[in-house]
mmCIF file of C-alpha atoms in Angstrom:
data_model
loop_
_atom_site.group_PDB
_atom_site.id
_atom_site.type_symbol
_atom_site.label_atom_id
_atom_site.label_comp_id
_atom_site.label_asym_id
_atom_site.label_seq_id
_atom_site.Cartn_x
_atom_site.Cartn_y
_atom_site.Cartn_z
ATOM 1 C CA MET A 208 -6.002 -0.874 -0.969
ATOM 2 C CA PRO A 209 -2.942 -2.876 0.126
ATOM 3 C CA ASN A 210 -2.630 -6.602 0.597
ATOM 4 C CA ALA A 211 -3.504 -7.734 4.126
ATOM 5 C CA ASP A 212 -0.609 -10.211 4.174
ATOM 6 C CA ARG A 213 1.913 -7.448 3.646
ATOM 7 C CA LEU A 214 0.503 -5.331 6.434
ATOM 8 C CA LEU A 215 0.414 -8.259 8.829
ATOM 9 C CA GLN A 216 3.988 -9.282 8.091
ATOM 10 C CA GLY A 217 5.170 -5.747 8.691
ATOM 11 C CA GLN A 218 3.409 -5.804 12.024
ATOM 12 C CA CYS A 219 5.020 -9.139 12.931
ATOM 13 C CA ARG A 220 8.524 -7.894 12.166
ATOM 14 C CA GLY A 221 8.019 -5.067 14.625
ATOM 15 C CA GLY A 222 6.260 -7.128 17.289
ATOM 16 C CA SER A 223 7.438 -8.947 20.368
ATOM 17 C CA PRO A 224 8.732 -12.521 20.167
ATOM 18 C CA ASP A 225 6.183 -15.226 20.783
ATOM 19 C CA PRO A 226 7.044 -16.974 24.071
ATOM 20 C CA VAL A 227 5.458 -20.288 23.007
ATOM 21 C CA ALA A 228 7.754 -22.658 21.133
ATOM 22 C CA GLY A 229 6.446 -24.706 18.203
ATOM 23 C CA GLN A 230 7.655 -26.145 14.938
ATOM 24 C CA GLU A 231 4.371 -26.596 13.004
ATOM 25 C CA ARG A 232 4.171 -24.450 9.865
ATOM 26 C CA ARG A 233 1.161 -25.827 8.001
ATOM 27 C CA ARG A 234 -1.472 -24.181 10.167
ATOM 28 C CA GLN A 235 0.086 -20.755 10.660
ATOM 29 C CA PRO A 236 -2.434 -17.913 10.139
ATOM 30 C CA VAL A 237 -1.772 -15.143 7.661
ATOM 31 C CA GLY A 238 1.043 -12.950 8.957
ATOM 32 C CA VAL A 239 1.199 -14.382 12.490
ATOM 33 C CA PRO A 240 4.793 -14.744 13.784
ATOM 34 C CA GLU A 241 6.181 -18.241 14.192
ATOM 35 C CA ALA A 242 7.263 -19.538 17.577
ATOM 36 C CA PRO A 243 10.921 -18.752 18.408
ATOM 37 C CA GLY A 244 13.601 -21.338 17.697
ATOM 38 C CA ALA A 245 16.748 -22.067 19.627
ATOM 39 C CA SER A 246 17.943 -18.481 19.119
ATOM 40 C CA GLY A 247 14.868 -17.158 20.917
ATOM 41 C CA ARG A 248 13.991 -14.790 18.092
ATOM 42 C CA ALA A 249 10.613 -14.800 16.356
ATOM 43 C CA ARG A 250 10.620 -15.118 12.582
ATOM 44 C CA ALA A 251 8.004 -13.704 10.229
ATOM 45 C CA ARG A 252 6.414 -16.299 7.972
ATOM 46 C CA PRO A 253 6.771 -15.598 4.213
ATOM 47 C CA ALA A 254 3.600 -14.608 2.427
ATOM 48 C CA ARG A 255 1.697 -17.337 0.603
ATOM 49 C CA ALA A 256 0.889 -16.677 -3.016
ATOM 50 C CA ARG A 257 -2.782 -17.521 -2.546
ATOM 51 C CA ALA A 258 -3.345 -15.717 0.761
ATOM 52 C CA VAL A 259 -5.666 -12.728 1.120
ATOM 53 C CA PRO A 260 -5.727 -11.174 -2.373
ATOM 54 C CA ALA A 261 -4.911 -7.534 -3.031
ATOM 55 C CA TYR A 262 -8.037 -5.426 -3.032
ATOM 56 C CA GLY A 263 -9.333 -3.917 -6.251
ATOM 57 C CA ARG A 264 -8.266 -6.823 -8.468
ATOM 58 C CA ASP A 265 -9.510 -6.448 -12.038
ATOM 59 C CA ASP A 266 -10.578 -10.089 -12.283
ATOM 60 C CA LEU A 267 -13.161 -9.819 -9.505
ATOM 61 C CA ARG A 268 -16.636 -9.838 -10.968
ATOM 62 C CA CYS A 269 -20.051 -10.101 -9.322
ATOM 63 C CA PRO A 270 -23.087 -11.679 -10.992
ATOM 64 C CA GLY A 271 -25.896 -9.523 -12.294
ATOM 65 C CA GLY A 272 -29.514 -9.595 -11.202
ATOM 66 C CA SER A 273 -32.193 -7.578 -9.506
ATOM 67 C CA ALA A 274 -31.575 -5.340 -6.512
ATOM 68 C CA ALA A 275 -33.159 -7.929 -4.225
ATOM 69 C CA ALA A 276 -30.991 -10.672 -5.650
ATOM 70 C CA ASP A 277 -27.932 -8.444 -5.343
ATOM 71 C CA ASP A 278 -28.568 -8.093 -1.630
ATOM 72 C CA ARG A 279 -28.673 -11.879 -1.276
ATOM 73 C CA ASN A 280 -25.628 -12.746 -3.374
ATOM 74 C CA GLY A 281 -23.377 -9.892 -2.335
ATOM 75 C CA ALA A 282 -23.309 -8.092 -5.681
ATOM 76 C CA GLY A 283 -25.184 -5.082 -4.384
ATOM 77 C CA ALA A 284 -22.106 -3.191 -3.278
ATOM 78 C CA SER A 285 -20.335 -3.598 -6.626
ATOM 79 C CA ARG A 286 -23.439 -2.503 -8.566
ATOM 80 C CA GLY A 287 -23.729 0.833 -6.776
ATOM 81 C CA LEU A 288 -25.850 -0.368 -3.870
ATOM 82 C CA PRO A 289 -24.063 0.214 -0.547
ATOM 83 C CA VAL A 290 -24.539 -2.723 1.803
ATOM 84 C CA ASN A 291 -23.232 -3.086 5.343
ATOM 85 C CA TYR A 292 -22.284 -6.452 6.804
ATOM 86 C CA LEU A 293 -21.430 -7.719 10.274
ATOM 87 C CA LEU A 294 -18.740 -10.373 9.836
ATOM 88 C CA ASP A 295 -19.389 -13.646 11.649
ATOM 89 C CA VAL A 296 -16.593 -15.522 13.421
ATOM 90 C CA ASN A 297 -16.316 -18.069 10.616
ATOM 91 C CA VAL A 298 -15.864 -15.323 8.017
ATOM 92 C CA LEU A 299 -12.976 -13.787 9.956
ATOM 93 C CA VAL A 300 -11.331 -17.190 10.414
ATOM 94 C CA ALA A 301 -11.698 -18.096 6.731
ATOM 95 C CA TRP A 302 -10.291 -14.736 5.666
ATOM 96 C CA GLY A 303 -7.363 -14.802 8.079
ATOM 97 C CA TRP A 304 -6.203 -18.392 7.582
ATOM 98 C CA SER A 305 -4.934 -19.211 4.082
ATOM 99 C CA ASP A 306 -5.327 -22.964 4.671
ATOM 100 C CA HIS A 307 -9.067 -22.620 5.357
ATOM 101 C CA VAL A 308 -11.270 -24.348 2.781
ATOM 102 C CA ALA A 309 -13.258 -21.135 2.217
ATOM 103 C CA HIS A 310 -10.319 -18.713 2.314
ATOM 104 C CA GLU A 311 -10.182 -17.769 -1.357
ATOM 105 C CA GLN A 312 -13.938 -17.331 -1.740
ATOM 106 C CA THR A 313 -14.167 -15.252 1.422
ATOM 107 C CA ALA A 314 -11.242 -13.047 0.437
ATOM 108 C CA LYS A 315 -12.721 -12.441 -3.022
ATOM 109 C CA TRP A 316 -16.089 -11.502 -1.541
ATOM 110 C CA ILE A 317 -14.455 -9.039 0.863
ATOM 111 C CA ALA A 318 -12.496 -7.542 -2.028
ATOM 112 C CA ALA A 319 -15.647 -7.155 -4.134
ATOM 113 C CA THR A 320 -17.598 -5.625 -1.266
ATOM 114 C CA THR A 321 -14.949 -3.018 -0.509
ATOM 115 C CA LYS A 322 -15.015 -1.784 -4.103
ATOM 116 C CA HIS A 323 -18.020 0.337 -3.154
ATOM 117 C CA ARG A 324 -16.878 3.337 -1.150
ATOM 118 C CA ASP A 325 -20.038 3.450 0.981
ATOM 119 C CA SER A 326 -20.120 -0.222 2.000
ATOM 120 C CA ARG A 327 -18.972 -1.129 5.489
ATOM 121 C CA LEU A 328 -17.737 -4.341 7.065
ATOM 122 C CA PHE A 329 -18.496 -4.376 10.775
ATOM 123 C CA THR A 330 -16.931 -6.400 13.543
ATOM 124 C CA SER A 331 -18.127 -6.622 17.129
ATOM 125 C CA PRO A 332 -16.710 -8.100 20.351
ATOM 126 C CA ILE A 333 -18.087 -11.633 19.894
ATOM 127 C CA PRO A 334 -16.682 -12.257 16.363
ATOM 128 C CA GLU A 335 -13.338 -10.665 17.236
ATOM 129 C CA LEU A 336 -12.948 -12.760 20.383
ATOM 130 C CA GLY A 337 -14.045 -15.805 18.403
ATOM 131 C CA PHE A 338 -11.279 -15.266 15.842
ATOM 132 C CA VAL A 339 -8.663 -15.083 18.579
ATOM 133 C CA ARG A 340 -10.037 -18.171 20.346
ATOM 134 C CA VAL A 341 -10.249 -20.309 17.183
ATOM 135 C CA SER A 342 -6.805 -19.208 15.989
ATOM 136 C CA VAL A 343 -5.218 -20.296 19.261
ATOM 137 C CA GLN A 344 -7.205 -23.537 19.468
ATOM 138 C CA ARG A 345 -6.539 -24.713 15.914
ATOM 139 C CA THR A 346 -2.781 -24.562 16.565
ATOM 140 C CA ALA A 347 -2.944 -26.100 20.045
ATOM 141 C CA GLY A 348 -1.535 -22.904 21.513
ATOM 142 C CA ARG A 349 1.396 -22.525 19.103
ATOM 143 C CA VAL A 350 -0.167 -19.207 18.136
ATOM 144 C CA THR A 351 -0.589 -17.076 21.233
ATOM 145 C CA VAL A 352 -3.579 -14.959 22.152
ATOM 146 C CA ARG A 353 -1.523 -11.811 21.631
ATOM 147 C CA ALA A 354 -0.293 -12.940 18.212
ATOM 148 C CA ALA A 355 -3.812 -13.833 17.054
ATOM 149 C CA ALA A 356 -5.164 -10.492 18.253
ATOM 150 C CA GLY A 357 -2.351 -8.690 16.453
ATOM 151 C CA ALA A 358 -3.061 -10.552 13.223
ATOM 152 C CA LEU A 359 -6.736 -9.618 13.426
ATOM 153 C CA ALA A 360 -5.858 -5.970 14.029
ATOM 154 C CA GLY A 361 -3.732 -5.981 10.882
ATOM 155 C CA MET A 362 -6.461 -7.619 8.831
ATOM 156 C CA LEU A 363 -9.033 -5.044 9.885
ATOM 157 C CA HIS A 364 -6.593 -2.172 9.396
ATOM 158 C CA SER A 365 -6.157 -3.270 5.775
ATOM 159 C CA LEU A 366 -9.858 -2.527 5.194
ATOM 160 C CA GLY A 367 -9.300 1.157 5.914
ATOM 161 C CA ALA A 368 -12.487 3.223 6.028
ATOM 162 C CA HIS A 369 -14.540 0.179 5.014
ATOM 163 C CA HIS A 370 -14.203 -1.272 8.518
ATOM 164 C CA ALA A 371 -16.059 -0.087 11.596
ATOM 165 C CA PHE A 372 -16.294 -1.541 15.078
ATOM 166 C CA LEU A 373 -19.864 -2.128 16.203
ATOM 167 C CA PRO A 374 -20.327 -2.046 19.990
ATOM 168 C CA ASP A 375 -22.638 -4.790 21.210
ATOM 169 C CA ASP A 376 -25.626 -2.863 22.532
ATOM 170 C CA GLN A 377 -28.209 -5.657 22.330
ATOM 171 C CA SER A 378 -29.570 -7.339 25.446
ATOM 172 C CA ALA A 379 -29.899 -11.102 25.838
ATOM 173 C CA ASP A 380 -33.692 -11.153 26.042
ATOM 174 C CA ARG A 381 -34.551 -11.112 22.324
ATOM 175 C CA PHE A 382 -34.333 -14.282 20.276
ATOM 176 C CA PRO A 383 -36.057 -15.272 17.008
ATOM 177 C CA GLU A 384 -38.452 -18.212 16.945
ATOM 178 C CA TRP A 385 -35.921 -20.523 15.310
ATOM 179 C CA CYS A 386 -33.543 -20.172 18.255
ATOM 180 C CA PHE A 387 -34.475 -22.910 20.705
ATOM 181 C CA GLN A 388 -31.074 -24.524 21.325
ATOM 182 C CA ALA A 389 -28.201 -23.198 23.416
ATOM 183 C CA SER A 390 -25.812 -23.691 20.501
ATOM 184 C CA ARG A 391 -27.790 -21.212 18.370
ATOM 185 C CA THR A 392 -27.946 -18.333 20.851
ATOM 186 C CA THR A 393 -24.778 -16.610 19.637
ATOM 187 C CA ASP A 394 -25.891 -16.813 15.994
ATOM 188 C CA ALA A 395 -29.273 -15.367 16.914
ATOM 189 C CA HIS A 396 -27.703 -12.584 18.957
ATOM 190 C CA LEU A 397 -25.357 -11.524 16.154
ATOM 191 C CA LEU A 398 -28.242 -11.556 13.680
ATOM 192 C CA GLU A 399 -30.239 -9.248 15.970
ATOM 193 C CA LEU A 400 -27.218 -6.974 16.436
ATOM 194 C CA ALA A 401 -26.644 -6.650 12.696
ATOM 195 C CA GLU A 402 -30.295 -5.952 11.918
ATOM 196 C CA ALA A 403 -30.538 -3.373 14.706
ATOM 197 C CA HIS A 404 -27.813 -1.373 12.950
ATOM 198 C CA GLY A 405 -29.090 -1.743 9.389
ATOM 199 C CA ALA A 406 -26.608 -4.450 8.421
ATOM 200 C CA ARG A 407 -26.643 -8.091 7.311
ATOM 201 C CA LEU A 408 -24.892 -10.845 9.242
ATOM 202 C CA ALA A 409 -22.357 -12.265 6.766
ATOM 203 C CA THR A 410 -21.608 -15.901 7.547
ATOM 204 C CA LEU A 411 -20.527 -19.266 6.158
ATOM 205 C CA ASP A 412 -23.259 -21.018 8.147
ATOM 206 C CA GLU A 413 -26.291 -22.003 6.060
ATOM 207 C CA ARG A 414 -28.374 -22.679 9.178
ATOM 208 C CA ILE A 415 -28.952 -19.040 10.191
ATOM 209 C CA PRO A 416 -32.308 -17.824 8.802
ATOM 210 C CA GLY A 417 -32.116 -14.279 7.477
ATOM 211 C CA ALA A 418 -28.322 -14.122 7.406
ATOM 212 C CA PHE A 419 -26.258 -13.414 4.290
ATOM 213 C CA LEU A 420 -24.322 -16.461 3.052
ATOM 214 C CA VAL A 421 -20.955 -15.553 1.536
ATOM 215 C CA PRO A 422 -21.189 -16.579 -2.148
ATOM 216 C CA GLY A 423 -18.971 -19.018 -4.010
ATOM 217 C CA LEU A 424 -18.308 -21.367 -1.094
ATOM 218 C CA PRO A 425 -17.096 -24.900 -1.875
ATOM 219 C CA GLU A 426 -19.735 -27.619 -1.806
#
């Protein structure tokens, strides 16, 4: 499976120039075109050496353990146990932005999960919209909505048959007992959506009961 950076950069070279000017380079997401300079032409940002790793790397290893433990630590897929995950907003952001503190760990987990041909990584409208929103916000608008959406499309395309879009078919009248604050409603909804389709909600948030926490995150 190809490197997501390469796919995204190819997409950027063929895309439309970004109409928003900006000089900041440090917080540019993987493969998103930079703002045009005086010439008015958009330039593709060179790939970073530590950005989303190529899939199928030989040095990716998952810990051993029981089947139940495998399901918790993400090793199930690599040990012959197909597992499906719905990717939370924070997972998409960490994977797509190479300056994110959890980028490398998230990218390695995605690579390990996609080694199993029957495992699937789902996205749904809320996480996808969240990625676009956060990507624009964290650059103060230097990355446009269209550019962020294009970067996400390239990331998901790099997953090939391992990615599937999950339509949000859950109503807003079912919440677990732990959800009693407005700020937790989206987390609870995504958890319900994942479970309704036989998947786990993969997240970086330790506060979601029943969700799968991406392993190897920095303390």
